mmCIF file of N, CA and C in Angstrom:
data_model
loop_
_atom_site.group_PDB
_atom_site.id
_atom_site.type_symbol
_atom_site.label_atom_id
_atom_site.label_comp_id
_atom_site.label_asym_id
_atom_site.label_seq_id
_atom_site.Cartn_x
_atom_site.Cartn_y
_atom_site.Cartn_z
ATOM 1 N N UNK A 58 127.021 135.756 34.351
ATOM 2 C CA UNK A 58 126.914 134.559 33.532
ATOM 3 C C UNK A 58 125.800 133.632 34.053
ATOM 4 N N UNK A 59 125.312 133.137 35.844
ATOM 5 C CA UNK A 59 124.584 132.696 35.856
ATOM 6 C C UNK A 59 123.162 132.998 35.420
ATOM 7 N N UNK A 60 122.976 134.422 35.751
ATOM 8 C CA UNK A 60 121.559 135.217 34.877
ATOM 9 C C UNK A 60 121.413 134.686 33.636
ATOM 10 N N UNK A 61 122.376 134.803 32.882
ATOM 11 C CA UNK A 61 122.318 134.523 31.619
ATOM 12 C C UNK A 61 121.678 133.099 31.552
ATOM 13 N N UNK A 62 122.708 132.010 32.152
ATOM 14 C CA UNK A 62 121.950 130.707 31.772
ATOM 15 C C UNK A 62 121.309 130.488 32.337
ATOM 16 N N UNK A 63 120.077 131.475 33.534
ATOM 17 C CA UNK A 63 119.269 130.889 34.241
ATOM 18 C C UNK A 63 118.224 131.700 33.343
ATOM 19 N N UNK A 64 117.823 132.453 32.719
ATOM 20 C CA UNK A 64 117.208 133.168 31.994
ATOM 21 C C UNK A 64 117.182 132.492 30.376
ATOM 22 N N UNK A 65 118.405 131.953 30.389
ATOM 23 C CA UNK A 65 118.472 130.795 28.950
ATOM 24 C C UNK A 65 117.215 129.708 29.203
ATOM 25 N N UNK A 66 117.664 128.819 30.499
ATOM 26 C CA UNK A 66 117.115 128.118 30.580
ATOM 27 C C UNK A 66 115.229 127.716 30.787
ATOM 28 N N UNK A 67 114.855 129.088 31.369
ATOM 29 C CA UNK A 67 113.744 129.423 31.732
ATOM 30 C C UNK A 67 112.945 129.811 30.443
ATOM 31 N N UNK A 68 113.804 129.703 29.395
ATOM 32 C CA UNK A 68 113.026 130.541 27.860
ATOM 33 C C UNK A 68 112.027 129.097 28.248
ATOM 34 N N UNK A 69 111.283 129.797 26.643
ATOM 35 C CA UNK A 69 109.932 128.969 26.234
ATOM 36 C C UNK A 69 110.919 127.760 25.489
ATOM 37 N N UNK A 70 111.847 127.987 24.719
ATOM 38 C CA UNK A 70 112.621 126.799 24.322
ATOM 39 C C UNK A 70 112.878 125.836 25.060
ATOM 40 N N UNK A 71 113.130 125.468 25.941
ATOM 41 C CA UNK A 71 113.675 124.314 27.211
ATOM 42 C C UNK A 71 112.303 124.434 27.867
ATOM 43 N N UNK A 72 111.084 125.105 28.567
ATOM 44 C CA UNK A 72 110.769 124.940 29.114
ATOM 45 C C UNK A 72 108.896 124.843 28.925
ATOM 46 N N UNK A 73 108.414 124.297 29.605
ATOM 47 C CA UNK A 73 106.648 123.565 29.055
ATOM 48 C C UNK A 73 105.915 124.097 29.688
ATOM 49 N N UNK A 74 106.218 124.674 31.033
ATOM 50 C CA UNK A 74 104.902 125.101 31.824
ATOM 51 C C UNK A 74 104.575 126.532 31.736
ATOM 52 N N UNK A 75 105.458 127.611 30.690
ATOM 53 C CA UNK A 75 105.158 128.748 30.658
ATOM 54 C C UNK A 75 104.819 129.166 29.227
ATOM 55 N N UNK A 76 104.639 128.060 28.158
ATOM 56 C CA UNK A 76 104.356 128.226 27.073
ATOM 57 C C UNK A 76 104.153 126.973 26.337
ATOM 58 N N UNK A 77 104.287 126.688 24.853
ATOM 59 C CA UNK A 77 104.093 125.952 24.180
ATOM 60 C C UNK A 77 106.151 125.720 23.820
ATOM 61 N N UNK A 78 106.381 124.642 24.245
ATOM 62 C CA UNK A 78 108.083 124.528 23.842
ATOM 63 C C UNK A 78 108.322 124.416 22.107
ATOM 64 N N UNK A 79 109.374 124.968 21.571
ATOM 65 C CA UNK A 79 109.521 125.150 20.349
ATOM 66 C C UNK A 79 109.599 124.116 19.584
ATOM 67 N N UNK A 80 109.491 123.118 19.747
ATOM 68 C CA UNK A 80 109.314 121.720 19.525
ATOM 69 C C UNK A 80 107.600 121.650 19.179
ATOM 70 N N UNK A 81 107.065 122.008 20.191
ATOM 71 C CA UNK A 81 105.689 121.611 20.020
ATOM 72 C C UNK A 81 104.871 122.767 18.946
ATOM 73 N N UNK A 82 105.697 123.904 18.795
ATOM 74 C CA UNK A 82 105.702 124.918 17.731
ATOM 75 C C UNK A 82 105.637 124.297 16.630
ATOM 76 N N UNK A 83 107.268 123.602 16.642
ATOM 77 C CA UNK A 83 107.540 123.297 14.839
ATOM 78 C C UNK A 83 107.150 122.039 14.645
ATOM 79 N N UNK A 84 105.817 121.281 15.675
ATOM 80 C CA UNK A 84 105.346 120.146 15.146
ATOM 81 C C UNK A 84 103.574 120.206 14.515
ATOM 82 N N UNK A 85 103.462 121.278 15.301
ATOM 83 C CA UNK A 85 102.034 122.596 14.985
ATOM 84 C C UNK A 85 102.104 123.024 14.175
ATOM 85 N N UNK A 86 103.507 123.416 13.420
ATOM 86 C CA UNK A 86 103.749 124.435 12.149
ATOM 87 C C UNK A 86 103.582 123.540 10.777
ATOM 88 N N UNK A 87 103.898 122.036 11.176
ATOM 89 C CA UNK A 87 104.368 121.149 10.376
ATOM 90 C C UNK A 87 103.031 120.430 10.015
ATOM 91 N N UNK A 88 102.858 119.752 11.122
ATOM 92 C CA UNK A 88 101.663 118.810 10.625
ATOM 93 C C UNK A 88 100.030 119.159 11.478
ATOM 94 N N UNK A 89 100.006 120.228 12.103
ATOM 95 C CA UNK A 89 98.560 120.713 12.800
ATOM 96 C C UNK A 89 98.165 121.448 12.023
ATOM 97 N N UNK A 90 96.536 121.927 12.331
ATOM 98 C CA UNK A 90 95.276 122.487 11.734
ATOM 99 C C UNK A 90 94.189 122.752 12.717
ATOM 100 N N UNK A 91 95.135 123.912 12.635
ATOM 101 C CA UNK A 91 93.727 124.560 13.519
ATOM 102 C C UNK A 91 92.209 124.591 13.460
ATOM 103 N N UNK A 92 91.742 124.247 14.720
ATOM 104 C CA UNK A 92 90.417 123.745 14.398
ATOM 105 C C UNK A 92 89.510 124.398 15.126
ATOM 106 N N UNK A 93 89.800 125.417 16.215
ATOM 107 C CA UNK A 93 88.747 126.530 16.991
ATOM 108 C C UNK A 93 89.931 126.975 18.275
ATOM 109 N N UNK A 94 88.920 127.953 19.028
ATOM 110 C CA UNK A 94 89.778 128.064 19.394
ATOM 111 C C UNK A 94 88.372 128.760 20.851
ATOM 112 N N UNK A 95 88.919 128.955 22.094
ATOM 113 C CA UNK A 95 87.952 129.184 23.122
ATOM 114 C C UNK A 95 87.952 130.455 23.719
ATOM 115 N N UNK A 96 86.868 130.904 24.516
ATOM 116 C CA UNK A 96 87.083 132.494 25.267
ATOM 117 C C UNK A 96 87.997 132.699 25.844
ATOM 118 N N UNK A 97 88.783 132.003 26.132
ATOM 119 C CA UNK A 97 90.004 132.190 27.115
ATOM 120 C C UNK A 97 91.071 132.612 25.921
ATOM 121 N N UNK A 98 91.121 132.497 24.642
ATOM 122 C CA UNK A 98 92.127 132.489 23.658
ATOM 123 C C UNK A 98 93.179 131.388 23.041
ATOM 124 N N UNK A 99 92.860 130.266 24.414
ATOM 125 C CA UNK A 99 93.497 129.160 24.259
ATOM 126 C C UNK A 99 92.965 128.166 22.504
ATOM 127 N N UNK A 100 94.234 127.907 21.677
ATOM 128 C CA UNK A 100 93.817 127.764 20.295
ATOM 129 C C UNK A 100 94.040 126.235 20.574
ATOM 130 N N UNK A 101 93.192 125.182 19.885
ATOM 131 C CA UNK A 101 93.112 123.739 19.159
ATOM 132 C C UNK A 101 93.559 123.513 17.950
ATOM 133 N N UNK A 102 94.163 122.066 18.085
ATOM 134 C CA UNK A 102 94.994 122.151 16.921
ATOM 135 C C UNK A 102 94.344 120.645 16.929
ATOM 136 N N UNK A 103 94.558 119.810 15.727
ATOM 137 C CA UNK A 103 94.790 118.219 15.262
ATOM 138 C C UNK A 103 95.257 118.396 14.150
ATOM 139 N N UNK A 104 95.998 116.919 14.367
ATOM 140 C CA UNK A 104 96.895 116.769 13.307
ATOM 141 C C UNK A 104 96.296 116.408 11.641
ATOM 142 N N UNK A 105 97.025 116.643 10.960
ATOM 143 C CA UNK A 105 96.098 117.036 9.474
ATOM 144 C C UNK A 105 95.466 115.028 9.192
ATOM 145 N N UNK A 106 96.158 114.143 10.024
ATOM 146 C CA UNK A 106 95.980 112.823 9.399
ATOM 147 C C UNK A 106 94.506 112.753 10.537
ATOM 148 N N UNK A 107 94.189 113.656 11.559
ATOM 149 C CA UNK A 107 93.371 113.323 12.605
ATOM 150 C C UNK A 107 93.559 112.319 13.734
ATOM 151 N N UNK A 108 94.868 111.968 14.060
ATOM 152 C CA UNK A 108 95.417 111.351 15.538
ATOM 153 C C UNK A 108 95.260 112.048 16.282
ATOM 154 N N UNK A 109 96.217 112.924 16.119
ATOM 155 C CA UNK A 109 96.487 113.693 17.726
ATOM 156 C C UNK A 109 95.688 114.863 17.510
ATOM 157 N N UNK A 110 95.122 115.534 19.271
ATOM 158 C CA UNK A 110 94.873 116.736 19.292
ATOM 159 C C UNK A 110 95.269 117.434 20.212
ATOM 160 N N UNK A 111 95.273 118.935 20.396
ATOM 161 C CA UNK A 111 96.430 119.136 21.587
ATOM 162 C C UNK A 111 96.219 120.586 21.248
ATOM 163 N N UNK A 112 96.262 121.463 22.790
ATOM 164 C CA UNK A 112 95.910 122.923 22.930
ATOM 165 C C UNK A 112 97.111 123.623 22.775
ATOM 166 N N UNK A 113 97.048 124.797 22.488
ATOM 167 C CA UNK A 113 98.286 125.875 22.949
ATOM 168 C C UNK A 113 97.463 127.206 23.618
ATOM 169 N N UNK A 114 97.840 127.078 25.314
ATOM 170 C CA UNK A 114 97.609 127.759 25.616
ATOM 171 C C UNK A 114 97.721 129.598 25.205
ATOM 172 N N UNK A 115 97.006 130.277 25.930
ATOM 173 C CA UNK A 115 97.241 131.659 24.981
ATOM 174 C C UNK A 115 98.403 132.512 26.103
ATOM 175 N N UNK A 116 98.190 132.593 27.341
ATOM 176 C CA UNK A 116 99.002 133.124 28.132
ATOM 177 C C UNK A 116 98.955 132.402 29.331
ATOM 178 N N UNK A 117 100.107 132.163 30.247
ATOM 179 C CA UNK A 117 100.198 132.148 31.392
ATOM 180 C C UNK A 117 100.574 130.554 31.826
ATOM 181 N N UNK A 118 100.469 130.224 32.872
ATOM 182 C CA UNK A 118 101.422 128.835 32.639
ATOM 183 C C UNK A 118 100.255 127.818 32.080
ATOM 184 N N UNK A 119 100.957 126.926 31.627
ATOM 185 C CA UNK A 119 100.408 125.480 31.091
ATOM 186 C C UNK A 119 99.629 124.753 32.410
ATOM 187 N N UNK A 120 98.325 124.749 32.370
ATOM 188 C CA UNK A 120 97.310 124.197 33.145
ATOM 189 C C UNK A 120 95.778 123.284 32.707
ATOM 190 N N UNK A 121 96.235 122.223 32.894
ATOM 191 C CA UNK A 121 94.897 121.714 32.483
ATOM 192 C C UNK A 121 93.632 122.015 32.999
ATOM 193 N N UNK A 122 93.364 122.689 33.776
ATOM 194 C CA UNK A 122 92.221 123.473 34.294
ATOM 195 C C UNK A 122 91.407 124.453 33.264
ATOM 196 N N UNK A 123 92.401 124.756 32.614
ATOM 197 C CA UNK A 123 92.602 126.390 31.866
ATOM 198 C C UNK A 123 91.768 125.674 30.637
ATOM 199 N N UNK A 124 91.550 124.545 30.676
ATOM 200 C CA UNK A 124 90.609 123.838 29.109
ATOM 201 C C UNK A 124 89.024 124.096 29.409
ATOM 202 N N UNK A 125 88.361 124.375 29.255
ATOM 203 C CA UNK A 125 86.930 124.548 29.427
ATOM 204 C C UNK A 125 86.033 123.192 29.078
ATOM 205 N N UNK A 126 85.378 122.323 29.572
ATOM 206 C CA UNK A 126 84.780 121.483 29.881
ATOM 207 C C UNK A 126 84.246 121.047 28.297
ATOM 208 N N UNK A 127 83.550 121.978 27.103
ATOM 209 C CA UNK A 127 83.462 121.143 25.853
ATOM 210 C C UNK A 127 84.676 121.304 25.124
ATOM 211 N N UNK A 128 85.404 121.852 25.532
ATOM 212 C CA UNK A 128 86.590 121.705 24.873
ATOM 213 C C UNK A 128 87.861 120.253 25.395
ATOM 214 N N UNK A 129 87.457 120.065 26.440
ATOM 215 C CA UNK A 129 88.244 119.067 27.360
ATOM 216 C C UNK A 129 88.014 117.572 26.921
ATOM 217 N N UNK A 130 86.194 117.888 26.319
ATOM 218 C CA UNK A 130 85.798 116.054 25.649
ATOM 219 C C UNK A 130 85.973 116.164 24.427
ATOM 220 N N UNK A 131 86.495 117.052 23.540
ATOM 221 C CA UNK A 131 86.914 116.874 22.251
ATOM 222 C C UNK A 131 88.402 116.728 22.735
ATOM 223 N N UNK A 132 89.113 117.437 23.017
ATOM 224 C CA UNK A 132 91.078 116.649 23.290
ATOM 225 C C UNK A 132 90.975 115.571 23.735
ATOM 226 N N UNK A 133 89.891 114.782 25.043
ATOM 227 C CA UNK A 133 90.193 113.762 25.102
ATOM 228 C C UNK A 133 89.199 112.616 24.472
ATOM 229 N N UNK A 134 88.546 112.863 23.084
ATOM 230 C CA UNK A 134 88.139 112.120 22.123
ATOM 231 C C UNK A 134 86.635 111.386 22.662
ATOM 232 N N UNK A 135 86.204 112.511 23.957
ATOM 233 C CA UNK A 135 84.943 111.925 24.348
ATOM 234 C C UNK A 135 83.555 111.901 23.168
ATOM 235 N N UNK A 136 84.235 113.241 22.422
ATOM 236 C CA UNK A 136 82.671 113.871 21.989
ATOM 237 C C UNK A 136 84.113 114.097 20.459
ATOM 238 N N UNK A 137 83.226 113.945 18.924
ATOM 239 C CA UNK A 137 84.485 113.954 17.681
ATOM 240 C C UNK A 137 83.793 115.276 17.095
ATOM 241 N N UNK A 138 82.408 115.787 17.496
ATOM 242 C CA UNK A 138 81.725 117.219 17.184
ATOM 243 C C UNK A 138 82.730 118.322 17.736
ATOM 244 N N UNK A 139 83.324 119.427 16.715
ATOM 245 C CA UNK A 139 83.644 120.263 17.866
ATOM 246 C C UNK A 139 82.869 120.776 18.177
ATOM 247 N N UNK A 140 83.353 122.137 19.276
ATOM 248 C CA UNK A 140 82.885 122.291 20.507
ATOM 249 C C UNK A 140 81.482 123.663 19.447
ATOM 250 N N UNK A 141 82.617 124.076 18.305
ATOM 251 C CA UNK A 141 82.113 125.408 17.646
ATOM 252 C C UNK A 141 80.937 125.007 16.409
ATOM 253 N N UNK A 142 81.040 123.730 16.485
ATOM 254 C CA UNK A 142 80.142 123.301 15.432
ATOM 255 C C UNK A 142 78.518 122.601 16.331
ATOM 256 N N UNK A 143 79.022 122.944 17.422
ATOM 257 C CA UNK A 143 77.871 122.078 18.026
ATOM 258 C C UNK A 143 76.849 123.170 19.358
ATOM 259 N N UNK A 144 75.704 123.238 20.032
ATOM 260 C CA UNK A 144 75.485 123.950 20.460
ATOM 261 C C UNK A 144 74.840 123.299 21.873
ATOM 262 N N UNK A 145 75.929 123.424 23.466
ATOM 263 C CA UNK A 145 76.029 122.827 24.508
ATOM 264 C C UNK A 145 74.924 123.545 24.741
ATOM 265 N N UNK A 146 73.828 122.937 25.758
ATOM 266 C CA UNK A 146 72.437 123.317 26.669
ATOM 267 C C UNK A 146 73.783 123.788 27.771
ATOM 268 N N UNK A 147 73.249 124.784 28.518
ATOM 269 C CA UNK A 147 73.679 125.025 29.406
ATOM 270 C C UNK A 147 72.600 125.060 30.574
ATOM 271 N N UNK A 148 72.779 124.215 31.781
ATOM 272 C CA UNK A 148 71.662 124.867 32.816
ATOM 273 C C UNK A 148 72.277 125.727 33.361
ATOM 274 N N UNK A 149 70.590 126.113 33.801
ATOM 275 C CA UNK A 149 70.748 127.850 34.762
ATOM 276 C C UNK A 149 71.350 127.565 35.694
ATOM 277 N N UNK A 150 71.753 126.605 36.726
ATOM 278 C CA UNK A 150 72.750 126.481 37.566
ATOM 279 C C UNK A 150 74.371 126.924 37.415
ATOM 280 N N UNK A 151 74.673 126.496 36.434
ATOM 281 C CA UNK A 151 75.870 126.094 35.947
ATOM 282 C C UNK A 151 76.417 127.508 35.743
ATOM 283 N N UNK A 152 77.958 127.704 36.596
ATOM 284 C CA UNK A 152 78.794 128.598 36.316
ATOM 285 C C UNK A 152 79.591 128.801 34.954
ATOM 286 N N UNK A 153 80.355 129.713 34.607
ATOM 287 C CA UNK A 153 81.099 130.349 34.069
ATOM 288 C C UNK A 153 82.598 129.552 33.862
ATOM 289 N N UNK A 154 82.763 128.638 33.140
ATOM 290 C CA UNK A 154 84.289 127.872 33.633
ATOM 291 C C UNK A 154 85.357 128.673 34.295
ATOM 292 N N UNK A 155 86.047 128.657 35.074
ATOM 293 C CA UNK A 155 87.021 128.915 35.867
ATOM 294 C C UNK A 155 88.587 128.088 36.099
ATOM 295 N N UNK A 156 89.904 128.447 35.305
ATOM 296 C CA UNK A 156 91.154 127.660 35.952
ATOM 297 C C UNK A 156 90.746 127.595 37.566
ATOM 298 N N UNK A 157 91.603 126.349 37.865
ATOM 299 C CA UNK A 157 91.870 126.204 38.818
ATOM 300 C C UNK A 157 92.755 126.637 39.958
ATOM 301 N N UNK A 158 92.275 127.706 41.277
ATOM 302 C CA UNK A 158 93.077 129.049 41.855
ATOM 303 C C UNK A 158 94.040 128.575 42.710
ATOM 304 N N UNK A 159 93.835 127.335 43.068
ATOM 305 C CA UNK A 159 94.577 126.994 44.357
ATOM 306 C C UNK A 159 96.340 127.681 43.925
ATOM 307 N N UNK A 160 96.421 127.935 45.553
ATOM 308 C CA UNK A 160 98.026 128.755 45.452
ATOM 309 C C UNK A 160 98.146 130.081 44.973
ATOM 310 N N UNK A 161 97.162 130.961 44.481
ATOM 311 C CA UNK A 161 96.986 132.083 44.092
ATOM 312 C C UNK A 161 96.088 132.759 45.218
ATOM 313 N N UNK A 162 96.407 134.252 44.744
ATOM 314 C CA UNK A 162 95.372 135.097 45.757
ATOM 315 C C UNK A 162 94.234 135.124 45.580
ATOM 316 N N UNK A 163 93.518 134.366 44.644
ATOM 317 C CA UNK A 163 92.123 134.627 44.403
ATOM 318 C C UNK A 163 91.477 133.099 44.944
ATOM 319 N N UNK A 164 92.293 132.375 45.762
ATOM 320 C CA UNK A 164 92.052 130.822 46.207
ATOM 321 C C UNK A 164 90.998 131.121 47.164
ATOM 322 N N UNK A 165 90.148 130.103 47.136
ATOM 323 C CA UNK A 165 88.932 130.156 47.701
ATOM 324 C C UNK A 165 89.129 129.531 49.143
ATOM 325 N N UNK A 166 88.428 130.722 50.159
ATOM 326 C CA UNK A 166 89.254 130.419 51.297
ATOM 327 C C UNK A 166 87.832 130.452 52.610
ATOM 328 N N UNK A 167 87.542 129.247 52.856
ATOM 329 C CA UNK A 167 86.145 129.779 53.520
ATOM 330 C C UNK A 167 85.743 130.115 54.582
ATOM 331 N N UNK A 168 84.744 130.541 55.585
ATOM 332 C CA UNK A 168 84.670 131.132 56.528
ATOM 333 C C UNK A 168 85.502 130.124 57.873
ATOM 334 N N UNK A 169 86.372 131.312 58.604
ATOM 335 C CA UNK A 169 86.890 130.353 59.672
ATOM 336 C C UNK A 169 88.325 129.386 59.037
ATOM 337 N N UNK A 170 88.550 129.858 58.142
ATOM 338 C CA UNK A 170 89.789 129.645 57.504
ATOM 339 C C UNK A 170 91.213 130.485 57.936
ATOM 340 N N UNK A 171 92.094 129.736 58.600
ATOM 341 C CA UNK A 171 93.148 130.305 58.753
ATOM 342 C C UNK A 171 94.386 130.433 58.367
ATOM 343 N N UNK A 172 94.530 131.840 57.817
ATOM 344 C CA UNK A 172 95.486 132.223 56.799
ATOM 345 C C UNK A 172 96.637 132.320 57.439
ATOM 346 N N UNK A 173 97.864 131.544 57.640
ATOM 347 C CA UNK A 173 99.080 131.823 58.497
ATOM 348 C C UNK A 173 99.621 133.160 58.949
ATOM 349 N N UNK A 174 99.677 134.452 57.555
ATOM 350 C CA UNK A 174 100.374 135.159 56.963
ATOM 351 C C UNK A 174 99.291 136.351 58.405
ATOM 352 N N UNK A 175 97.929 136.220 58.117
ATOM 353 C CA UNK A 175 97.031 137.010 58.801
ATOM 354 C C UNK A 175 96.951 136.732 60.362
ATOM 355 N N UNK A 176 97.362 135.496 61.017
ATOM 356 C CA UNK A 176 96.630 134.470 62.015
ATOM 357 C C UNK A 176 97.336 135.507 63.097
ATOM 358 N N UNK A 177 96.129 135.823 64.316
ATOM 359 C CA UNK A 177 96.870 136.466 65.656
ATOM 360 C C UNK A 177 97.616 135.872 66.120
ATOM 361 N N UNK A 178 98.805 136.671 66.686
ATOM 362 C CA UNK A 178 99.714 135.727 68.056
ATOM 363 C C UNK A 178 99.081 135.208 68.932
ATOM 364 N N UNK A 179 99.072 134.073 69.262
ATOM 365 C CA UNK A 179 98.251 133.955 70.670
ATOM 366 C C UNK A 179 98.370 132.193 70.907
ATOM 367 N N UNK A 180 98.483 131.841 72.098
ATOM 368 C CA UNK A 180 99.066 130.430 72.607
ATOM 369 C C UNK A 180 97.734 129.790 73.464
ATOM 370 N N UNK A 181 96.541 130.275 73.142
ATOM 371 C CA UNK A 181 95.337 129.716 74.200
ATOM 372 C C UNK A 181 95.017 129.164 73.675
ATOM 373 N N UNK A 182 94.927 128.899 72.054
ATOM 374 C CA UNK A 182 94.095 127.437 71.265
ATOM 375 C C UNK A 182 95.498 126.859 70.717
ATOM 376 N N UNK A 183 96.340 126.456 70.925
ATOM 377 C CA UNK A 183 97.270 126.012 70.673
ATOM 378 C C UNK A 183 98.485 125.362 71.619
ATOM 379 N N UNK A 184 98.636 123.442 71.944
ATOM 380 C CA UNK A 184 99.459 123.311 72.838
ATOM 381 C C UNK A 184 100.787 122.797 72.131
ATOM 382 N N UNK A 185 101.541 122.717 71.941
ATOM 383 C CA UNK A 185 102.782 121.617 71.557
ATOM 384 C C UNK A 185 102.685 120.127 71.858
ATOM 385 N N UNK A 186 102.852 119.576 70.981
ATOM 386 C CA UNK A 186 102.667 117.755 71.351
ATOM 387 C C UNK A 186 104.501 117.528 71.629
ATOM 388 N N UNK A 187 104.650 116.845 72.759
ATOM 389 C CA UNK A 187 105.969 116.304 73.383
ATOM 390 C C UNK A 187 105.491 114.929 73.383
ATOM 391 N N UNK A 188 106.346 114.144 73.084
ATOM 392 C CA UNK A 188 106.845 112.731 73.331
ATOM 393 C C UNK A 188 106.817 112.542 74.436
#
């Protein structure tokens, strides 16, 4: 029985960070209009009166990272062009957008970085602080 209601509870119904909650479904179904949508698959929506605007991610948890930079100043009403109607300069510097890894295995970890899980036994760079 606890499986059950811990597996209830964890649905996309009750819960926000692993999907779009069914609420935010049947308010998308109701009064949104899709308006583009980005390489990641993540789709844009505003509302048909043009107030609100607001993403549904495509997979994986709910992260504001996961928005791609011209898509990020149209949700937050920097720029009213979308992103698909308009054509960003990109400089040659400039990477590839990327979510944000921290806490994952692909976290950027730089030279001379010590990983607990990897770190040798050893007590010669290391004293205990006593009171």
């Amino acid at each position: 029985m606890t499986g059950l209601i811990s597996k209830l509870f964890s649905s996309p119904i009750f819960t926000w960070w692993n999907s779009a909650t069914f609420g935010t479904r049947l308010f998308t179904s109701r009064k949104g209009v899709k308006v583009g949508e980005d390489s990641q698959g993540n789709v844009y929506y505003q509302e048909k009166n043009g107030h609100r605007r607001w993403v549904i991610y495509k997979n994986g948890p709910v992260e504001a990272s996961r928005v791609p930079a011209d898509w990020h100043g149209w949700l937050h009403y920097t720029v009213d062009v979308l992103p698909t109607e308009q054509t960003v300069e990109t400089k040659p510097w400039e990477k590839e957008h990327q979510p944000n890894l921290t806490g994952t295995e692909k976290a950027y970890m730089p030279a001379g970085a010590v990983n607990a899980a990897q770190r040798a036994a050893t007590t010669a760079d290391y004293e205990a602080w006593r009171p």
